[in-house]
Phi, psi and omega in degrees: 000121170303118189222138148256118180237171216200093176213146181276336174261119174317320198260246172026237109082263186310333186266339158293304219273338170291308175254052168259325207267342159254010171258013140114349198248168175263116180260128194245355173176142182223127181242201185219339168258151183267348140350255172011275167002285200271321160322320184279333179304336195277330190279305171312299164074057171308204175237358160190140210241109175276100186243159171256112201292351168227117192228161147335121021253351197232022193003082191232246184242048162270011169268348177294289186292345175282306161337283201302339183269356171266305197277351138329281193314315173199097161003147159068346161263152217297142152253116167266132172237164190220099179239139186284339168244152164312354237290100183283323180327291181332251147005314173274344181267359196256290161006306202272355196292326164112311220260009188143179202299148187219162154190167186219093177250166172271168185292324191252037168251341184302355206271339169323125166277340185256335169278334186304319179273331161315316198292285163019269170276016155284312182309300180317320223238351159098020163296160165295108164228140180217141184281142181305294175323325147292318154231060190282324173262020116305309167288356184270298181325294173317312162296338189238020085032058195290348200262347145320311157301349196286158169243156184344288186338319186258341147302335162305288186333290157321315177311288216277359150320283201314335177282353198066026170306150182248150155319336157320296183306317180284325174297339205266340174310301185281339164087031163269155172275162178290341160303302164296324127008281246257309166327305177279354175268318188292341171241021149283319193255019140275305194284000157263025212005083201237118175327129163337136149202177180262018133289181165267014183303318169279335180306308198278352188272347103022293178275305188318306161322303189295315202302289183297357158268340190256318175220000000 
């Protein structure tokens, strides 16, 4: 199996590339930038391309993004990404892309050898690998997810909260009466447990909640 791996740290780096190399794969180039990356991948055309998800110059996701403009660049190839921590954004965006085998492992399971070449070749072969831990904490992110109880309805609702629609406005949207509104925000702002007051204080914390779940 053919590999491009992509880590900023030189010794991090020689020490992947020694244990890819008993874990069955052909490392044909290991860079350090994610530029880099997506140039080698075009040359090569492994069969999977390893990364690290915060790389040079601002070490946010640019091995992440680099990855998805490589496997862009020449269809079908495998990702593997490598992170020192959980990162769901992360995990969701390699997920949602779609184009071929994805995986998410943490650095310090890779050192496993035998899990390392499964992830591999699952990856390879147009599969799924995701580290348990990542998704144990996606589904824990799921659950405790309040927003996941709203019905269709009250996500409009909520939605149109969040633009700063008044209750008037929103019924005349939905083609409600303002009573039914009034019905549907008082039990967005229970299933969202957000305590009674005599303000708009639960209304925004509210949009907050729809904010941070939506964008």
């Amino acid at each position: 199996m053919r590999v491009v791996l992509a880590e900023d740290s030189l010794l991090l780096r020689e020490g992947l590339v020694r244990l890819l190399g008993e874990a069955g794969a052909d490392v044909v180039d290991a860079v350090g930038d994610g530029d880099t990356l997506v140039l080698s991948v075009q040359e090569h055309r492994p069969d999977v391309a390893i990364v690290d998800v915060r790389m040079p110059p601002t070490f946010t996701d640019e091995g992440l993004r680099a990855a998805l403009a490589a496997r862009s660049a020449v269809p079908g190839t495998g990702v593997l990404v490598l992170s020192q921590y959980v990162e769901e954004s992360y995990a969701g965006d390699l997920l949602a892309d779609g184009a071929g085998g994805v995986g998410y492992l943490l650095k310090d399971r890779v050192s496993a050898l035998a899990d390392l070449s499964d992830a591999l070749e699952r990856v390879a072969s147009g599969g799924t690998v995701l580290d348990p831990e990542v998704v144990a904490q996606l589904f824990a992110r799921r659950r405790r997810d309040p927003l996941q109880t709203l019905t269709a309805r009250e996500r409009e609702v909520l939605a149109l909260m969040a633009e700063g629609r008044t209750n008037v406005a929103i019924a005349r949207l939905l083609v409600v009466t303002q009573g039914a509104v009034e019905k549907h925000i008082s039990s967005i702002l229970t299933k969202l447990d957000l305590p009674p007051s005599d303000d708009d204080h639960r209304r925004v914390l509210a949009v907050l909640a729809w904010l941070r779940a939506e964008h």
